[in-house]
Amino acid sequence: MNLLFANINNDRVGDTEFVQHYSGVNNSMATAKLRPSIEDAVELNILKLLSQDYYEALYTRFNTDTLSTEESAKIHLLQKAIANYAIAKKITEGASLSELGLHFMSDDGNTSNAPQWKEESSKYELTKKADEYFERFLSYVYENTASFDGFSVEIEVFFIRSAKELSKYIAISNSLMTFFNLQSSIRKLSEQQLKPLLTATLYDELLESVRTDTLTSIQSNLLKKVNAWLSAAALLHALPFLNVDLSNGKLFTVSTNDGYRNRQAARDSQINLLMSQLRIDIEDAKSDLVLFTNENLVALGLNDDVIERERIVTGTNSVGLF
């Protein structure tokens, strides 16, 4: 596999560009021992969101010194992400922390093998840092796609069109990774719960208008009600399967929950409070949606369909998962 680090084929890690992006690694470590972890980082973390074609094209421009100005300015974020993912994976594989340049120092200045909690904490912090670097790279590229030749992200639109839009309703700080992690829940809840609640006719018309960017004024107002419900419902639906960091009132999904063992009680408490609040938000948003739709039947073009009107007024077809 091609890797985005200069001189990565040199025998010692200290003689490669890798150490510029993770300085804690032991410079004397054989590059061959670290390379499988770097490849895993690319395969399992980076290529989940970047296409293989774009990655290979980016590598070619990197290797031939033909990166665009914007790519040159931001590629270090991707390199730092890969480096931190790789070190976290190397620790997971059982490498000693001292081999990676990490060690535990006691008060008397002696060093020893790091305790288990330190190892777990290191893996978690490394992965979180890698996620944050990758998030910054993705966000910049996503906002400046024209400057990154070949970059594309496939998003199947179901009402909530972007991380920025999702952030209007839940505190994810415009996180693309969190937005991507909620896509399957957004799609599932749209089809299974929102469609019977709105009725097939209104659902299909609204979704088509969103996808073609032809929303009317009344549809725009309806979409706000839909997205308020859908955002909270999708997060509640996905939360049991996500590894999340809840710091400073913001939610950020992390690629691992390693290192949470020593903080599990606090995390569970936070998650339970969040889930309770989401259930309240879901009910409030659903009531608001049903009321708005009922008050605007004529404007939404459903006044002649008695069956669909009844479904909207009563909300009897909504599935009570929450």
Coordinates of C-alpha atoms in Angstrom, one line a residue:
M1 CA 0.0 0.0 0.0
N2 CA 1.2 3.5 -0.8
L3 CA 1.6 5.6 2.3
L4 CA 1.6 9.4 2.7
F5 CA 4.9 9.8 4.4
A6 CA 8.2 10.7 2.7
N7 CA 11.0 8.2 3.0
I8 CA 8.7 5.6 4.5
N9 CA 10.8 2.8 3.0
N10 CA 13.8 3.7 5.1
D11 CA 14.8 1.1 7.7
R12 CA 14.4 3.2 10.8
V13 CA 11.3 5.1 11.7
G14 CA 13.5 8.0 12.8
D15 CA 14.6 8.4 9.2
T16 CA 11.1 8.8 7.8
E17 CA 8.6 11.6 7.7
F18 CA 6.4 9.7 10.2
V19 CA 8.2 11.2 13.2
Q20 CA 7.2 14.7 12.1
H21 CA 3.6 13.7 12.7
Y22 CA 4.0 11.6 15.8
S23 CA 7.1 12.6 17.7
G24 CA 6.6 10.1 20.5
V25 CA 7.7 7.1 18.5
N26 CA 11.1 5.6 19.2
N27 CA 13.4 6.7 16.4
S28 CA 15.3 3.4 16.4
M29 CA 12.2 1.3 15.8
A30 CA 12.3 -0.7 12.6
T31 CA 9.9 0.8 10.1
A32 CA 8.9 -2.7 9.0
K33 CA 7.4 -3.3 12.5
L34 CA 5.3 -0.1 12.3
R35 CA 4.2 -0.3 8.6
P36 CA 1.4 -2.9 9.1
S37 CA -0.2 -0.6 11.7
I38 CA 0.1 2.4 9.3
E39 CA -1.6 0.4 6.6
D40 CA -4.3 -0.7 8.9
A41 CA -4.9 2.9 9.9
V42 CA -5.4 3.8 6.2
E43 CA -7.5 0.8 5.4
L44 CA -9.8 0.8 8.5
N45 CA -10.1 4.5 9.3
I46 CA -9.2 6.7 6.4
L47 CA -10.8 4.7 3.6
K48 CA -14.1 4.5 5.4
L49 CA -14.7 8.1 4.3
L50 CA -12.1 8.8 1.6
S51 CA -12.5 6.8 -1.6
Q52 CA -9.6 4.5 -2.7
D53 CA -9.4 6.4 -6.0
Y54 CA -9.0 9.8 -4.3
Y55 CA -6.5 8.5 -1.8
E56 CA -4.4 7.0 -4.6
A57 CA -4.6 10.2 -6.6
L58 CA -3.6 12.2 -3.6
Y59 CA -0.7 9.9 -3.0
T60 CA 0.5 10.3 -6.6
R61 CA 0.4 14.1 -6.3
F62 CA 2.2 13.9 -2.9
N63 CA 4.9 11.6 -4.3
T64 CA 5.5 13.7 -7.4
D65 CA 5.4 17.0 -5.5
T66 CA 2.3 18.2 -7.5
L67 CA -0.1 18.9 -4.7
S68 CA -2.4 21.9 -5.0
T69 CA -1.8 24.8 -2.7
E70 CA -4.8 23.8 -0.6
E71 CA -3.7 20.2 -0.5
S72 CA -0.2 21.2 0.6
A73 CA -1.6 23.3 3.4
K74 CA -3.9 20.6 4.8
I75 CA -2.3 17.3 4.0
H76 CA -0.5 17.4 7.4
L77 CA -3.9 17.0 9.1
L78 CA -4.4 13.7 7.2
Q79 CA -0.9 12.6 8.0
K80 CA -1.3 13.3 11.7
A81 CA -4.5 11.4 11.7
I82 CA -2.9 8.4 10.1
A83 CA 0.1 8.5 12.4
N84 CA -2.0 8.6 15.6
Y85 CA -4.4 5.9 14.4
A86 CA -1.3 3.8 13.6
I87 CA 0.3 4.2 17.1
A88 CA -3.1 3.4 18.7
K89 CA -3.3 0.2 16.7
K90 CA 0.2 -0.8 17.4
I91 CA -0.5 -0.6 21.1
T92 CA -3.6 -2.6 20.6
E93 CA -1.5 -5.3 18.9
G94 CA 0.5 -5.7 22.1
A95 CA 3.6 -3.6 21.4
S96 CA 5.3 -2.3 24.5
L97 CA 4.7 1.3 25.2
S98 CA 8.5 1.8 25.6
E99 CA 9.0 0.5 22.2
L100 CA 6.8 3.2 20.8
G101 CA 8.6 5.9 22.8
L102 CA 5.9 5.9 25.6
H103 CA 6.9 4.9 29.1
F104 CA 5.7 5.2 32.7
M105 CA 8.0 7.3 35.0
S106 CA 7.7 7.0 38.8
D107 CA 8.3 9.8 41.3
D108 CA 11.9 8.6 41.8
G109 CA 12.7 8.9 38.1
N110 CA 12.8 5.2 37.3
T111 CA 10.9 3.9 34.3
S112 CA 8.8 0.7 34.1
N113 CA 6.2 -1.0 32.1
A114 CA 3.1 1.2 31.9
P115 CA 0.1 0.0 33.9
Q116 CA -3.0 -1.3 32.1
W117 CA -5.0 1.9 32.7
K118 CA -2.3 4.0 31.2
E119 CA -2.2 1.8 28.1
E120 CA -6.0 2.0 27.7
S121 CA -6.0 5.7 28.2
S122 CA -3.2 6.1 25.7
K123 CA -5.1 4.2 23.0
Y124 CA -8.2 6.2 23.6
E125 CA -6.5 9.6 23.6
L126 CA -4.5 8.7 20.5
T127 CA -7.6 7.6 18.6
K128 CA -9.6 10.7 19.7
K129 CA -6.7 12.9 18.5
A130 CA -6.6 11.1 15.2
D131 CA -10.3 11.5 14.8
E132 CA -10.0 15.2 15.5
Y133 CA -7.3 15.6 12.9
F134 CA -9.2 13.6 10.3
E135 CA -12.3 15.6 11.1
R136 CA -10.5 18.9 10.4
F137 CA -9.1 17.5 7.1
L138 CA -12.5 16.3 6.0
S139 CA -14.3 19.5 7.0
Y140 CA -11.9 21.6 5.1
V141 CA -11.9 19.4 2.0
Y142 CA -15.7 19.1 2.1
E143 CA -16.1 22.9 2.1
N144 CA -13.5 23.4 -0.6
T145 CA -14.1 20.4 -2.9
A146 CA -13.2 22.2 -6.1
S147 CA -9.6 22.6 -4.8
F148 CA -9.2 18.9 -4.1
D149 CA -9.2 17.0 -7.4
G150 CA -11.2 13.8 -7.4
F151 CA -12.6 14.2 -3.9
S152 CA -16.2 13.2 -3.4
V153 CA -18.4 12.0 -0.6
E154 CA -21.5 9.9 -1.3
I155 CA -24.4 11.1 0.9
E156 CA -27.9 9.7 0.3
V157 CA -30.0 12.7 1.2
F158 CA -32.9 12.1 3.7
F159 CA -34.0 15.6 4.6
I160 CA -30.9 16.4 6.7
R161 CA -28.4 17.4 4.0
S162 CA -25.2 18.3 5.9
A163 CA -23.4 18.3 9.2
K164 CA -24.0 22.0 9.5
E165 CA -27.7 21.5 9.2
L166 CA -27.7 18.6 11.7
S167 CA -25.8 20.9 14.1
K168 CA -28.8 23.3 14.2
Y169 CA -30.7 20.7 16.2
I170 CA -28.1 18.7 18.1
A171 CA -24.7 19.9 19.4
I172 CA -22.2 18.1 17.2
S173 CA -20.2 21.2 16.2
N174 CA -20.5 20.6 12.5
S175 CA -18.8 17.2 12.8
L176 CA -18.8 15.4 9.5
M177 CA -17.8 12.1 11.1
T178 CA -20.7 12.3 13.5
F179 CA -23.0 13.2 10.6
F180 CA -21.8 10.2 8.6
N181 CA -22.2 7.9 11.6
L182 CA -25.9 8.9 11.9
Q183 CA -26.7 8.4 8.2
S184 CA -28.1 4.9 8.5
S185 CA -30.3 5.9 11.4
I186 CA -31.5 8.9 9.5
R187 CA -32.4 6.8 6.5
K188 CA -34.1 4.1 8.6
L189 CA -36.2 6.4 10.7
S190 CA -37.1 8.5 7.6
E191 CA -38.5 5.4 5.9
Q192 CA -40.0 3.5 8.8
Q193 CA -41.4 6.3 11.0
L194 CA -41.5 9.6 9.3
K195 CA -43.1 8.4 6.1
P196 CA -46.2 6.9 7.8
L197 CA -46.4 10.0 10.0
L198 CA -46.4 12.4 7.1
T199 CA -48.1 10.1 4.7
A200 CA -46.5 8.7 1.5
T201 CA -47.7 11.6 -0.6
L202 CA -46.3 14.4 1.5
Y203 CA -43.1 12.5 2.4
D204 CA -42.3 11.8 -1.3
E205 CA -43.0 15.4 -2.3
L206 CA -40.9 16.9 0.4
L207 CA -38.0 14.5 -0.1
E208 CA -38.0 15.2 -3.9
S209 CA -38.0 19.0 -3.2
V210 CA -35.1 18.6 -0.8
R211 CA -33.1 16.6 -3.3
T212 CA -33.8 18.9 -6.2
D213 CA -33.4 22.1 -4.1
T214 CA -36.9 23.3 -5.1
L215 CA -38.5 23.8 -1.7
T216 CA -41.5 26.1 -1.4
S217 CA -41.8 28.4 1.5
I218 CA -44.3 26.1 3.3
Q219 CA -42.1 23.1 2.6
S220 CA -39.1 24.9 4.1
N221 CA -41.0 25.5 7.3
L222 CA -42.2 21.9 7.3
L223 CA -38.6 20.7 6.8
K224 CA -37.5 22.5 9.9
K225 CA -40.1 20.6 11.9
V226 CA -39.1 17.3 10.3
N227 CA -35.4 17.8 11.0
A228 CA -36.0 18.8 14.6
W229 CA -37.7 15.4 15.1
L230 CA -35.4 13.4 12.9
S231 CA -32.1 14.7 14.4
A232 CA -33.1 13.8 17.9
A233 CA -34.6 10.5 16.9
A234 CA -31.6 9.5 14.8
L235 CA -29.2 10.3 17.6
L236 CA -31.2 8.3 20.2
H237 CA -31.5 5.4 17.8
A238 CA -27.7 5.3 17.1
L239 CA -26.4 6.2 20.5
P240 CA -26.2 2.7 21.9
F241 CA -23.9 1.7 19.1
L242 CA -21.6 4.8 19.0
N243 CA -18.5 5.6 21.1
V244 CA -19.1 9.2 22.0
D245 CA -17.2 11.9 23.9
L246 CA -19.3 14.4 25.7
S247 CA -17.1 17.3 26.6
N248 CA -18.1 20.9 27.1
G249 CA -21.7 20.2 26.1
K250 CA -20.7 18.9 22.7
L251 CA -21.0 15.4 21.2
F252 CA -18.2 13.9 19.2
T253 CA -18.0 10.3 18.0
V254 CA -14.8 8.5 18.6
S255 CA -13.5 5.5 16.7
T256 CA -12.9 3.4 19.8
N257 CA -14.0 3.2 23.4
D258 CA -10.7 1.9 24.7
G259 CA -9.6 3.8 27.7
Y260 CA -13.2 4.3 28.9
R261 CA -12.9 1.6 31.6
N262 CA -11.7 4.0 34.3
R263 CA -14.4 6.5 33.4
Q264 CA -17.3 4.2 32.6
A265 CA -19.6 5.3 35.4
A266 CA -19.3 9.0 34.5
R267 CA -19.9 8.2 30.8
D268 CA -22.9 6.0 31.5
S269 CA -24.4 8.8 33.6
Q270 CA -23.9 11.3 30.8
I271 CA -25.4 9.0 28.2
N272 CA -28.4 8.3 30.4
L273 CA -29.1 12.0 30.9
L274 CA -28.7 12.6 27.2
M275 CA -31.0 9.8 26.2
S276 CA -33.7 11.1 28.7
Q277 CA -33.4 14.6 27.2
L278 CA -33.6 13.2 23.6
R279 CA -36.8 11.4 24.4
I280 CA -38.4 14.6 25.6
D281 CA -37.1 16.5 22.6
I282 CA -38.5 13.8 20.3
E283 CA -42.0 14.0 21.8
D284 CA -42.0 17.8 21.7
A285 CA -40.8 17.8 18.1
K286 CA -43.3 15.2 17.0
S287 CA -46.2 17.2 18.6
D288 CA -44.9 20.3 16.9
L289 CA -44.7 18.5 13.5
V290 CA -48.2 17.0 13.7
L291 CA -49.7 20.4 14.8
F292 CA -47.9 22.3 12.0
T293 CA -49.0 19.8 9.3
N294 CA -52.6 19.7 10.6
E295 CA -52.8 23.5 10.5
N296 CA -51.4 23.7 7.0
L297 CA -53.2 20.8 5.2
V298 CA -54.5 23.1 2.4
A299 CA -51.1 24.7 1.8
L300 CA -49.5 21.3 1.7
G301 CA -52.0 20.1 -0.9
L302 CA -53.6 17.3 1.2
N303 CA -57.0 18.7 1.9
D304 CA -58.8 16.4 -0.6
D305 CA -57.4 13.1 0.8
V306 CA -59.4 12.2 3.9
I307 CA -57.3 9.1 4.8
E308 CA -54.0 11.0 4.6
R309 CA -55.5 13.8 6.6
E310 CA -56.6 11.4 9.3
R311 CA -53.1 10.0 9.5
I312 CA -51.6 13.4 9.8
V313 CA -54.1 14.7 12.4
T314 CA -53.8 11.7 14.7
G315 CA -50.3 10.5 14.0
T316 CA -51.7 6.9 14.4
N317 CA -49.2 5.5 11.9
S318 CA -46.1 6.6 13.7
V319 CA -44.1 3.7 15.2
G320 CA -43.6 4.0 18.9
L321 CA -40.0 3.0 19.3
F322 CA -39.3 5.9 21.6

